[in-house]
PDB file of C-alpha atoms in Angstrom:
ATOM      1  CA  UNK A   1       3.083  26.901   7.180  1.00 43.00           C
ATOM      2  CA  UNK A   2       1.710  23.883   5.332  1.00 42.00           C
ATOM      3  CA  UNK A   3       0.433  23.627   1.795  1.00 40.00           C
ATOM      4  CA  UNK A   4      -0.827  20.484   0.091  1.00 36.00           C
ATOM      5  CA  UNK A   5      -0.377  19.234  -3.464  1.00 42.00           C
ATOM      6  CA  UNK A   6      -3.411  16.966  -3.056  1.00 37.00           C
ATOM      7  CA  UNK A   7      -6.533  18.455  -1.489  1.00 35.00           C
ATOM      8  CA  UNK A   8      -9.106  17.080   0.886  1.00 33.00           C
ATOM      9  CA  UNK A   9     -11.272  16.053  -2.042  1.00 34.00           C
ATOM     10  CA  UNK A  10      -8.738  13.418  -3.041  1.00 37.00           C
ATOM     11  CA  UNK A  11      -8.857  11.936   0.469  1.00 36.00           C
ATOM     12  CA  UNK A  12     -12.633  11.760   0.404  1.00 38.00           C
ATOM     13  CA  UNK A  13     -12.619  10.168  -3.044  1.00 36.00           C
ATOM     14  CA  UNK A  14      -9.999   7.597  -2.011  1.00 43.00           C
ATOM     15  CA  UNK A  15     -11.912   6.593   1.102  1.00 45.00           C
ATOM     16  CA  UNK A  16     -15.138   6.318  -0.890  1.00 45.00           C
ATOM     17  CA  UNK A  17     -13.402   4.169  -3.500  1.00 48.00           C
ATOM     18  CA  UNK A  18     -12.060   1.791  -0.862  1.00 54.00           C
ATOM     19  CA  UNK A  19     -15.486   1.435   0.706  1.00 46.00           C
ATOM     20  CA  UNK A  20     -17.169   0.909  -2.662  1.00 47.00           C
ATOM     21  CA  UNK A  21     -14.671  -1.793  -3.597  1.00 48.00           C
ATOM     22  CA  UNK A  22     -14.577  -3.420  -0.188  1.00 51.00           C
ATOM     23  CA  UNK A  23     -14.536  -7.044   0.794  1.00 52.00           C
ATOM     24  CA  UNK A  24     -17.283  -9.474   1.526  1.00 45.00           C
ATOM     25  CA  UNK A  25     -18.518  -9.592   5.122  1.00 44.00           C
ATOM     26  CA  UNK A  26     -16.776 -11.362   7.962  1.00 40.00           C
ATOM     27  CA  UNK A  27     -19.237 -14.296   7.915  1.00 39.00           C
ATOM     28  CA  UNK A  28     -17.817 -15.592   4.624  1.00 39.00           C
ATOM     29  CA  UNK A  29     -16.089 -18.943   4.874  1.00 42.00           C
ATOM     30  CA  UNK A  30     -12.317 -19.053   4.544  1.00 52.00           C
ATOM     31  CA  UNK A  31     -10.886 -20.068   1.199  1.00 59.00           C
ATOM     32  CA  UNK A  32     -12.370 -20.587  -2.229  1.00 62.00           C
ATOM     33  CA  UNK A  33     -15.040 -18.222  -3.477  1.00 78.00           C
ATOM     34  CA  UNK A  34     -14.261 -15.300  -1.174  1.00 94.00           C
ATOM     35  CA  UNK A  35     -13.022 -11.956  -2.457  1.00 96.00           C
ATOM     36  CA  UNK A  36     -10.845  -9.880  -0.159  1.00 97.00           C
ATOM     37  CA  UNK A  37      -9.351  -6.410  -0.538  1.00 97.00           C
ATOM     38  CA  UNK A  38      -5.642  -5.652  -0.275  1.00 97.00           C
ATOM     39  CA  UNK A  39      -4.813  -1.935  -0.087  1.00 95.00           C
ATOM     40  CA  UNK A  40      -1.470  -0.180  -0.119  1.00 89.00           C
ATOM     41  CA  UNK A  41      -0.360   3.269   0.914  1.00 71.00           C
ATOM     42  CA  UNK A  42       1.565   5.446  -1.535  1.00 59.00           C
ATOM     43  CA  UNK A  43       5.321   5.209  -1.967  1.00 56.00           C
ATOM     44  CA  UNK A  44       5.529   5.317  -5.754  1.00 53.00           C
ATOM     45  CA  UNK A  45       3.194   5.596  -8.734  1.00 51.00           C
ATOM     46  CA  UNK A  46      -0.024   3.601  -8.463  1.00 51.00           C
ATOM     47  CA  UNK A  47       0.740   1.496 -11.546  1.00 55.00           C
ATOM     48  CA  UNK A  48       4.153   0.474 -10.196  1.00 65.00           C
ATOM     49  CA  UNK A  49       2.677  -0.109  -6.740  1.00 73.00           C
ATOM     50  CA  UNK A  50       0.148  -2.630  -8.041  1.00 77.00           C
ATOM     51  CA  UNK A  51       2.735  -4.367 -10.221  1.00 80.00           C
ATOM     52  CA  UNK A  52       5.239  -4.831  -7.394  1.00 83.00           C
ATOM     53  CA  UNK A  53       2.588  -6.274  -5.064  1.00 93.00           C
ATOM     54  CA  UNK A  54       1.394  -8.612  -7.822  1.00 94.00           C
ATOM     55  CA  UNK A  55       3.483 -11.592  -6.741  1.00 96.00           C
ATOM     56  CA  UNK A  56       2.294 -11.223  -3.133  1.00 97.00           C
ATOM     57  CA  UNK A  57      -1.378 -11.060  -4.079  1.00 96.00           C
ATOM     58  CA  UNK A  58      -0.959 -14.021  -6.446  1.00 97.00           C
ATOM     59  CA  UNK A  59       0.659 -16.015  -3.621  1.00 97.00           C
ATOM     60  CA  UNK A  60      -2.281 -15.317  -1.309  1.00 97.00           C
ATOM     61  CA  UNK A  61      -4.741 -16.356  -4.016  1.00 97.00           C
ATOM     62  CA  UNK A  62      -2.840 -19.548  -4.864  1.00 97.00           C
ATOM     63  CA  UNK A  63      -2.381 -20.698  -1.276  1.00 97.00           C
ATOM     64  CA  UNK A  64      -5.788 -19.764   0.187  1.00 96.00           C
ATOM     65  CA  UNK A  65      -8.215 -19.951  -2.735  1.00 96.00           C
ATOM     66  CA  UNK A  66      -9.496 -16.403  -2.234  1.00 97.00           C
ATOM     67  CA  UNK A  67      -9.620 -13.719  -4.940  1.00 97.00           C
ATOM     68  CA  UNK A  68      -7.600 -10.626  -4.034  1.00 97.00           C
ATOM     69  CA  UNK A  69      -8.837  -7.224  -5.178  1.00 96.00           C
ATOM     70  CA  UNK A  70      -5.854  -4.830  -5.043  1.00 94.00           C
ATOM     71  CA  UNK A  71      -6.661  -1.203  -4.270  1.00 92.00           C
ATOM     72  CA  UNK A  72      -4.335   1.780  -4.710  1.00 87.00           C
ATOM     73  CA  UNK A  73      -4.954   4.539  -2.159  1.00 84.00           C
ATOM     74  CA  UNK A  74      -4.069   8.195  -2.594  1.00 75.00           C
ATOM     75  CA  UNK A  75      -2.947   8.568   1.007  1.00 78.00           C
ATOM     76  CA  UNK A  76      -2.509   6.825   4.343  1.00 79.00           C
ATOM     77  CA  UNK A  77      -5.750   8.081   5.894  1.00 86.00           C
ATOM     78  CA  UNK A  78      -7.865   6.389   3.209  1.00 89.00           C
ATOM     79  CA  UNK A  79      -6.414   2.970   4.039  1.00 91.00           C
ATOM     80  CA  UNK A  80      -6.740   3.519   7.783  1.00 91.00           C
ATOM     81  CA  UNK A  81     -10.404   4.450   7.429  1.00 92.00           C
ATOM     82  CA  UNK A  82     -11.013   1.613   4.971  1.00 94.00           C
ATOM     83  CA  UNK A  83      -9.592  -0.820   7.526  1.00 94.00           C
ATOM     84  CA  UNK A  84     -11.685   0.737  10.301  1.00 94.00           C
ATOM     85  CA  UNK A  85     -14.856   0.545   8.178  1.00 95.00           C
ATOM     86  CA  UNK A  86     -14.263  -3.149   7.466  1.00 95.00           C
ATOM     87  CA  UNK A  87     -13.742  -2.558   3.746  1.00 95.00           C
ATOM     88  CA  UNK A  88     -10.021  -3.411   3.683  1.00 96.00           C
ATOM     89  CA  UNK A  89      -8.864  -6.898   4.725  1.00 97.00           C
ATOM     90  CA  UNK A  90      -5.097  -6.700   4.184  1.00 97.00           C
ATOM     91  CA  UNK A  91      -2.962  -3.579   3.909  1.00 96.00           C
ATOM     92  CA  UNK A  92       0.622  -2.520   3.585  1.00 94.00           C
ATOM     93  CA  UNK A  93       1.079   0.378   5.995  1.00 90.00           C
ATOM     94  CA  UNK A  94       3.913   2.666   6.842  1.00 86.00           C
ATOM     95  CA  UNK A  95       5.041   2.127  10.451  1.00 90.00           C
ATOM     96  CA  UNK A  96       3.456   5.389  11.627  1.00 88.00           C
ATOM     97  CA  UNK A  97       0.158   4.841   9.823  1.00 88.00           C
ATOM     98  CA  UNK A  98       0.085   1.314  11.293  1.00 93.00           C
ATOM     99  CA  UNK A  99       0.476   2.739  14.803  1.00 94.00           C
ATOM    100  CA  UNK A 100      -2.242   5.344  14.130  1.00 90.00           C
ATOM    101  CA  UNK A 101      -4.657   2.637  12.983  1.00 92.00           C
ATOM    102  CA  UNK A 102      -3.767   0.051  15.630  1.00 94.00           C
ATOM    103  CA  UNK A 103      -3.773   2.407  18.598  1.00 93.00           C
ATOM    104  CA  UNK A 104      -7.069   3.967  17.522  1.00 91.00           C
ATOM    105  CA  UNK A 105      -8.797   0.618  17.918  1.00 93.00           C
ATOM    106  CA  UNK A 106      -8.686  -1.090  14.512  1.00 93.00           C
ATOM    107  CA  UNK A 107      -8.709  -4.894  15.032  1.00 92.00           C
ATOM    108  CA  UNK A 108      -5.567  -5.524  13.001  1.00 94.00           C
ATOM    109  CA  UNK A 109      -2.353  -7.482  13.348  1.00 95.00           C
ATOM    110  CA  UNK A 110       1.074  -6.809  11.816  1.00 97.00           C
ATOM    111  CA  UNK A 111       2.303  -9.896   9.992  1.00 98.00           C
ATOM    112  CA  UNK A 112       5.520  -9.352   8.077  1.00 98.00           C
ATOM    113  CA  UNK A 113       7.811  -6.640   6.744  1.00 97.00           C
ATOM    114  CA  UNK A 114      10.340  -6.632   3.878  1.00 95.00           C
ATOM    115  CA  UNK A 115      14.087  -7.140   4.177  1.00 95.00           C
ATOM    116  CA  UNK A 116      16.912  -7.495   1.689  1.00 94.00           C
ATOM    117  CA  UNK A 117      18.538 -10.299   3.686  1.00 95.00           C
ATOM    118  CA  UNK A 118      16.913 -13.091   5.713  1.00 93.00           C
ATOM    119  CA  UNK A 119      19.542 -12.549   8.412  1.00 93.00           C
ATOM    120  CA  UNK A 120      18.867  -8.806   8.704  1.00 91.00           C
ATOM    121  CA  UNK A 121      16.064  -7.101  10.606  1.00 91.00           C
ATOM    122  CA  UNK A 122      13.497  -5.443   8.332  1.00 95.00           C
ATOM    123  CA  UNK A 123      14.521  -1.792   8.527  1.00 93.00           C
ATOM    124  CA  UNK A 124      14.961   1.310   6.404  1.00 92.00           C
ATOM    125  CA  UNK A 125      15.813   4.980   6.882  1.00 96.00           C
ATOM    126  CA  UNK A 126      14.474   8.428   6.086  1.00 97.00           C
ATOM    127  CA  UNK A 127      16.665  10.794   4.108  1.00 98.00           C
ATOM    128  CA  UNK A 128      16.630  14.518   3.363  1.00 98.00           C
ATOM    129  CA  UNK A 129      17.599  15.321  -0.223  1.00 98.00           C
ATOM    130  CA  UNK A 130      18.551  18.498  -2.037  1.00 98.00           C
ATOM    131  CA  UNK A 131      19.481  19.285  -5.634  1.00 98.00           C
ATOM    132  CA  UNK A 132      23.132  18.753  -6.476  1.00 98.00           C
ATOM    133  CA  UNK A 133      23.825  22.506  -6.832  1.00 97.00           C
ATOM    134  CA  UNK A 134      22.129  23.433  -3.528  1.00 98.00           C
ATOM    135  CA  UNK A 135      24.038  25.259  -0.791  1.00 97.00           C
ATOM    136  CA  UNK A 136      22.217  23.165   1.836  1.00 98.00           C
ATOM    137  CA  UNK A 137      24.665  20.800   3.538  1.00 98.00           C
ATOM    138  CA  UNK A 138      22.735  19.322   6.466  1.00 97.00           C
ATOM    139  CA  UNK A 139      19.315  19.282   8.103  1.00 98.00           C
ATOM    140  CA  UNK A 140      20.212  22.345  10.178  1.00 97.00           C
ATOM    141  CA  UNK A 141      20.268  24.426   6.982  1.00 98.00           C
ATOM    142  CA  UNK A 142      16.559  23.881   6.280  1.00 98.00           C
ATOM    143  CA  UNK A 143      15.351  26.797   8.404  1.00 97.00           C
ATOM    144  CA  UNK A 144      13.639  29.350   6.162  1.00 97.00           C
ATOM    145  CA  UNK A 145      13.424  26.881   3.252  1.00 98.00           C
ATOM    146  CA  UNK A 146      10.531  25.257   1.400  1.00 98.00           C
ATOM    147  CA  UNK A 147      10.614  21.556   2.250  1.00 98.00           C
ATOM    148  CA  UNK A 148       8.691  18.666   0.678  1.00 98.00           C
ATOM    149  CA  UNK A 149       7.195  15.986   2.921  1.00 97.00           C
ATOM    150  CA  UNK A 150       5.077  12.979   1.958  1.00 93.00           C
ATOM    151  CA  UNK A 151       1.986  12.977   4.167  1.00 88.00           C
ATOM    152  CA  UNK A 152       1.336  13.795   7.814  1.00 88.00           C
ATOM    153  CA  UNK A 153       0.786  10.065   8.513  1.00 81.00           C
ATOM    154  CA  UNK A 154       4.041   9.059   6.798  1.00 87.00           C
ATOM    155  CA  UNK A 155       6.854   7.649   8.914  1.00 89.00           C
ATOM    156  CA  UNK A 156       9.955   8.399   6.836  1.00 93.00           C
ATOM    157  CA  UNK A 157       8.227  11.191   4.940  1.00 94.00           C
ATOM    158  CA  UNK A 158       7.029  13.202   7.949  1.00 95.00           C
ATOM    159  CA  UNK A 159       7.193  11.866  11.538  1.00 93.00           C
ATOM    160  CA  UNK A 160      10.869  10.846  11.605  1.00 95.00           C
ATOM    161  CA  UNK A 161      11.927  14.005   9.704  1.00 97.00           C
ATOM    162  CA  UNK A 162       9.955  16.039  12.252  1.00 96.00           C
ATOM    163  CA  UNK A 163      12.062  14.471  15.022  1.00 96.00           C
ATOM    164  CA  UNK A 164      15.249  15.177  13.028  1.00 97.00           C
ATOM    165  CA  UNK A 165      14.262  18.815  12.588  1.00 97.00           C
ATOM    166  CA  UNK A 166      13.489  19.135  16.299  1.00 96.00           C
ATOM    167  CA  UNK A 167      16.940  17.748  17.105  1.00 96.00           C
ATOM    168  CA  UNK A 168      18.352  20.512  14.887  1.00 97.00           C
ATOM    169  CA  UNK A 169      16.276  23.157  16.762  1.00 97.00           C
ATOM    170  CA  UNK A 170      13.972  23.720  13.795  1.00 97.00           C
ATOM    171  CA  UNK A 171      10.229  24.005  14.351  1.00 94.00           C
ATOM    172  CA  UNK A 172       8.418  22.404  11.419  1.00 91.00           C
ATOM    173  CA  UNK A 173       5.432  24.755  11.707  1.00 89.00           C
ATOM    174  CA  UNK A 174       7.234  28.046  12.311  1.00 94.00           C
ATOM    175  CA  UNK A 175      10.703  27.808  10.763  1.00 97.00           C
ATOM    176  CA  UNK A 176      10.042  26.506   7.237  1.00 97.00           C
ATOM    177  CA  UNK A 177       7.326  26.140   4.599  1.00 97.00           C
ATOM    178  CA  UNK A 178       6.008  22.590   4.278  1.00 97.00           C
ATOM    179  CA  UNK A 179       4.709  21.029   1.073  1.00 97.00           C
ATOM    180  CA  UNK A 180       2.755  17.767   1.423  1.00 96.00           C
ATOM    181  CA  UNK A 181       3.540  16.001  -1.849  1.00 95.00           C
ATOM    182  CA  UNK A 182       1.340  12.931  -1.288  1.00 90.00           C
ATOM    183  CA  UNK A 183       3.938  10.244  -2.089  1.00 89.00           C
ATOM    184  CA  UNK A 184       7.631   9.505  -1.707  1.00 92.00           C
ATOM    185  CA  UNK A 185       8.107   9.708  -5.473  1.00 93.00           C
ATOM    186  CA  UNK A 186       6.140  12.961  -5.645  1.00 95.00           C
ATOM    187  CA  UNK A 187       8.280  14.444  -2.852  1.00 97.00           C
ATOM    188  CA  UNK A 188      11.517  13.859  -4.770  1.00 98.00           C
ATOM    189  CA  UNK A 189      10.027  14.736  -8.160  1.00 98.00           C
ATOM    190  CA  UNK A 190       8.799  18.053  -6.763  1.00 98.00           C
ATOM    191  CA  UNK A 191      12.316  18.727  -5.472  1.00 98.00           C
ATOM    192  CA  UNK A 192      13.812  17.808  -8.832  1.00 98.00           C
ATOM    193  CA  UNK A 193      11.473  20.231 -10.621  1.00 98.00           C
ATOM    194  CA  UNK A 194      12.423  23.010  -8.158  1.00 97.00           C
ATOM    195  CA  UNK A 195       9.080  23.002  -6.352  1.00 98.00           C
ATOM    196  CA  UNK A 196      10.885  22.875  -3.011  1.00 98.00           C
ATOM    197  CA  UNK A 197      14.418  23.349  -1.664  1.00 98.00           C
ATOM    198  CA  UNK A 198      14.689  19.971   0.082  1.00 98.00           C
ATOM    199  CA  UNK A 199      12.618  16.797   0.284  1.00 98.00           C
ATOM    200  CA  UNK A 200      12.232  13.824   2.596  1.00 98.00           C
ATOM    201  CA  UNK A 201      11.668  10.259   1.351  1.00 96.00           C
ATOM    202  CA  UNK A 202      12.507   6.666   2.250  1.00 94.00           C
ATOM    203  CA  UNK A 203      15.904   5.259   1.416  1.00 92.00           C
ATOM    204  CA  UNK A 204      15.132   3.375  -1.817  1.00 90.00           C
ATOM    205  CA  UNK A 205      12.935   5.949  -3.543  1.00 93.00           C
ATOM    206  CA  UNK A 206      15.710   7.896  -5.267  1.00 96.00           C
ATOM    207  CA  UNK A 207      17.198   4.702  -6.712  1.00 93.00           C
ATOM    208  CA  UNK A 208      13.771   3.719  -8.037  1.00 90.00           C
ATOM    209  CA  UNK A 209      13.311   7.092  -9.730  1.00 95.00           C
ATOM    210  CA  UNK A 210      16.825   7.048 -11.193  1.00 96.00           C
ATOM    211  CA  UNK A 211      16.393   3.508 -12.527  1.00 93.00           C
ATOM    212  CA  UNK A 212      13.080   4.442 -14.136  1.00 93.00           C
ATOM    213  CA  UNK A 213      14.569   7.523 -15.797  1.00 96.00           C
ATOM    214  CA  UNK A 214      12.385   9.979 -13.874  1.00 96.00           C
ATOM    215  CA  UNK A 215      15.359  11.586 -12.121  1.00 98.00           C
ATOM    216  CA  UNK A 216      18.785  12.060 -13.682  1.00 98.00           C
ATOM    217  CA  UNK A 217      21.440  10.108 -11.718  1.00 97.00           C
ATOM    218  CA  UNK A 218      23.388  12.533  -9.552  1.00 97.00           C
ATOM    219  CA  UNK A 219      20.764  15.290  -9.782  1.00 98.00           C
ATOM    220  CA  UNK A 220      19.800  14.887  -6.117  1.00 98.00           C
ATOM    221  CA  UNK A 221      21.985  14.225  -3.086  1.00 98.00           C
ATOM    222  CA  UNK A 222      21.318  13.304   0.537  1.00 98.00           C
ATOM    223  CA  UNK A 223      22.217  15.691   3.371  1.00 98.00           C
ATOM    224  CA  UNK A 224      20.717  13.783   6.325  1.00 98.00           C
ATOM    225  CA  UNK A 225      19.775  10.213   7.233  1.00 98.00           C
ATOM    226  CA  UNK A 226      17.753   8.923  10.184  1.00 96.00           C
ATOM    227  CA  UNK A 227      18.380   5.992  12.473  1.00 94.00           C
ATOM    228  CA  UNK A 228      16.900   2.666  11.238  1.00 94.00           C
ATOM    229  CA  UNK A 229      13.092   2.326  11.254  1.00 93.00           C
ATOM    230  CA  UNK A 230      11.202  -0.985  11.268  1.00 94.00           C
ATOM    231  CA  UNK A 231       9.964  -1.581   7.721  1.00 92.00           C
ATOM    232  CA  UNK A 232       6.410  -1.194   6.382  1.00 91.00           C
ATOM    233  CA  UNK A 233       4.254  -4.015   7.770  1.00 96.00           C
ATOM    234  CA  UNK A 234       1.669  -5.999   5.865  1.00 97.00           C
ATOM    235  CA  UNK A 235      -1.274  -6.205   8.256  1.00 97.00           C
ATOM    236  CA  UNK A 236      -4.441  -8.291   8.397  1.00 97.00           C
ATOM    237  CA  UNK A 237      -7.872  -7.204   9.565  1.00 96.00           C
ATOM    238  CA  UNK A 238      -9.132  -9.835  11.994  1.00 93.00           C
ATOM    239  CA  UNK A 239     -12.449  -8.061  12.188  1.00 92.00           C
ATOM    240  CA  UNK A 240     -13.290  -8.856   8.553  1.00 95.00           C
ATOM    241  CA  UNK A 241     -11.367 -12.039   7.743  1.00 94.00           C
ATOM    242  CA  UNK A 242     -12.224 -14.238  10.707  1.00 90.00           C
ATOM    243  CA  UNK A 243      -9.680 -16.294  12.623  1.00 93.00           C
ATOM    244  CA  UNK A 244      -9.330 -19.254  10.235  1.00 95.00           C
ATOM    245  CA  UNK A 245      -8.555 -17.240   7.110  1.00 96.00           C
ATOM    246  CA  UNK A 246      -6.520 -14.702   9.069  1.00 96.00           C
ATOM    247  CA  UNK A 247      -4.257 -17.420  10.477  1.00 96.00           C
ATOM    248  CA  UNK A 248      -3.896 -18.993   7.041  1.00 97.00           C
ATOM    249  CA  UNK A 249      -2.862 -15.706   5.439  1.00 98.00           C
ATOM    250  CA  UNK A 250      -0.430 -14.965   8.276  1.00 98.00           C
ATOM    251  CA  UNK A 251       1.272 -18.320   7.755  1.00 98.00           C
ATOM    252  CA  UNK A 252       1.496 -17.781   3.989  1.00 98.00           C
ATOM    253  CA  UNK A 253       2.996 -14.309   4.305  1.00 98.00           C
ATOM    254  CA  UNK A 254       5.490 -15.243   7.002  1.00 98.00           C
ATOM    255  CA  UNK A 255       6.680 -18.461   5.374  1.00 97.00           C
ATOM    256  CA  UNK A 256       6.292 -17.951   1.615  1.00 98.00           C
ATOM    257  CA  UNK A 257       6.383 -14.224   0.822  1.00 97.00           C
ATOM    258  CA  UNK A 258      10.042 -14.339  -0.147  1.00 98.00           C
ATOM    259  CA  UNK A 259      11.843 -14.843  -3.443  1.00 98.00           C
ATOM    260  CA  UNK A 260      13.045 -18.445  -2.920  1.00 98.00           C
ATOM    261  CA  UNK A 261       9.557 -19.591  -1.874  1.00 98.00           C
ATOM    262  CA  UNK A 262       7.887 -17.631  -4.681  1.00 98.00           C
ATOM    263  CA  UNK A 263      10.109 -19.400  -7.207  1.00 98.00           C
ATOM    264  CA  UNK A 264       9.328 -22.771  -5.607  1.00 97.00           C
ATOM    265  CA  UNK A 265       5.600 -21.966  -5.781  1.00 97.00           C
ATOM    266  CA  UNK A 266       5.897 -21.282  -9.505  1.00 97.00           C
ATOM    267  CA  UNK A 267       4.889 -17.639  -9.154  1.00 97.00           C
ATOM    268  CA  UNK A 268       8.327 -16.298 -10.111  1.00 96.00           C
ATOM    269  CA  UNK A 269      10.510 -17.866 -12.788  1.00 96.00           C
ATOM    270  CA  UNK A 270      13.701 -16.871 -10.947  1.00 97.00           C
ATOM    271  CA  UNK A 271      14.773 -14.817  -7.961  1.00 96.00           C
ATOM    272  CA  UNK A 272      16.344 -12.215 -10.265  1.00 95.00           C
ATOM    273  CA  UNK A 273      13.013 -11.678 -12.036  1.00 93.00           C
ATOM    274  CA  UNK A 274      10.878 -11.768  -8.886  1.00 95.00           C
ATOM    275  CA  UNK A 275       9.612  -8.223  -8.284  1.00 91.00           C
ATOM    276  CA  UNK A 276       8.672  -7.176  -4.761  1.00 93.00           C
ATOM    277  CA  UNK A 277       7.662  -3.755  -3.408  1.00 88.00           C
ATOM    278  CA  UNK A 278      10.390  -1.121  -3.034  1.00 79.00           C
ATOM    279  CA  UNK A 279      12.954  -3.340  -4.781  1.00 81.00           C
ATOM    280  CA  UNK A 280      13.134  -5.678  -1.768  1.00 91.00           C
ATOM    281  CA  UNK A 281      16.029  -8.100  -2.154  1.00 93.00           C
ATOM    282  CA  UNK A 282      14.794 -11.119  -0.175  1.00 97.00           C
ATOM    283  CA  UNK A 283      11.189 -10.831   0.910  1.00 97.00           C
ATOM    284  CA  UNK A 284       9.055 -10.644   4.043  1.00 97.00           C
ATOM    285  CA  UNK A 285       9.909 -11.742   7.584  1.00 97.00           C
ATOM    286  CA  UNK A 286       7.885 -11.787  10.798  1.00 97.00           C
ATOM    287  CA  UNK A 287       7.158  -8.594  12.745  1.00 97.00           C
ATOM    288  CA  UNK A 288       4.995  -7.991  15.816  1.00 96.00           C
ATOM    289  CA  UNK A 289       3.324  -4.954  17.356  1.00 97.00           C
ATOM    290  CA  UNK A 290       6.253  -4.449  19.747  1.00 96.00           C
ATOM    291  CA  UNK A 291       8.544  -3.729  16.777  1.00 96.00           C
ATOM    292  CA  UNK A 292       6.701  -0.422  16.338  1.00 96.00           C
ATOM    293  CA  UNK A 293       7.110   0.857  19.885  1.00 96.00           C
ATOM    294  CA  UNK A 294       9.930   3.212  18.749  1.00 94.00           C
ATOM    295  CA  UNK A 295       7.334   5.020  16.611  1.00 94.00           C
ATOM    296  CA  UNK A 296       5.187   5.464  19.700  1.00 95.00           C
ATOM    297  CA  UNK A 297       8.262   6.876  21.490  1.00 94.00           C
ATOM    298  CA  UNK A 298       8.797   9.423  18.687  1.00 94.00           C
ATOM    299  CA  UNK A 299       5.141  10.420  19.000  1.00 93.00           C
ATOM    300  CA  UNK A 300       5.695  11.200  22.669  1.00 93.00           C
ATOM    301  CA  UNK A 301       8.702  13.382  21.842  1.00 92.00           C
ATOM    302  CA  UNK A 302       7.268  15.231  18.843  1.00 91.00           C
ATOM    303  CA  UNK A 303       3.613  15.472  19.890  1.00 90.00           C
ATOM    304  CA  UNK A 304       2.767  15.404  16.168  1.00 88.00           C
ATOM    305  CA  UNK A 305      -0.854  16.257  15.360  1.00 85.00           C
ATOM    306  CA  UNK A 306      -1.463  12.812  13.819  1.00 81.00           C
ATOM    307  CA  UNK A 307      -0.173  11.210  17.028  1.00 85.00           C
ATOM    308  CA  UNK A 308      -2.680  13.195  19.041  1.00 79.00           C
ATOM    309  CA  UNK A 309      -5.473  11.729  16.902  1.00 66.00           C
ATOM    310  CA  UNK A 310      -4.650   8.210  18.136  1.00 60.00           C
ATOM    311  CA  UNK A 311      -7.359   6.832  20.357  1.00 48.00           C
TER     312      UNK A 311
END
């Protein structure tokens, strides 16, 4: 069974908001005077999300002359549909939501993804958490339990956990009760407040919540971790930006969206004080569409409903 913490009305409102606050049309000249829209999918609270992307949006503005309008979205589907409707120009997707959008025909290109080390591939993992006093010891113990997920278009909050459950001979639809929390923070916070028995989230979310005082250190523990997943890509919408501005933004993100370059550009005063999304240690490095083929492989194995919507 599935039950949702955020209803369909929130999705409709989010999509409407993105359309209402969309970008100028694709005939606008690149550079000064143009306003573009940068949207991000949920991983943490909307206020924190906008703050941590602030240095990236300022970099784009400084280097291209455009004005960036940052939009928080309540879920992945709102950003996908905003991109498809031509109302979102740049977006930070989860790997799965990127594949859904790309393979359904959106004229978009993955540009860069975050890494903690310039010499390391941009990757993260999905984890299953329980409360410290839980008798659950591994993913195989989740049968018959109430389990929090993020969103059916979430990579580490749904698709990869679905594959992990299948490997443990657990059917997500028949063998447990699913709660769609709507965000990685909400998934863990619902677990912490005893709204579910276990919760899935990406690998830095618990640290973020502990550092912010929202979860007591040691209150939650991990019982399962996935194989590495290519990190969340920042993507550009070629259909709205045009080739000249698109290529300019790609170059900026691939070459300057990192802490050393942000300091050199005068956007950050120091690398220690240079905030990036999800507490990224270094910054963004180049990714291509082929980096997300493993997500397509998981879709073939799981036959997830969101995968069937592609195309």
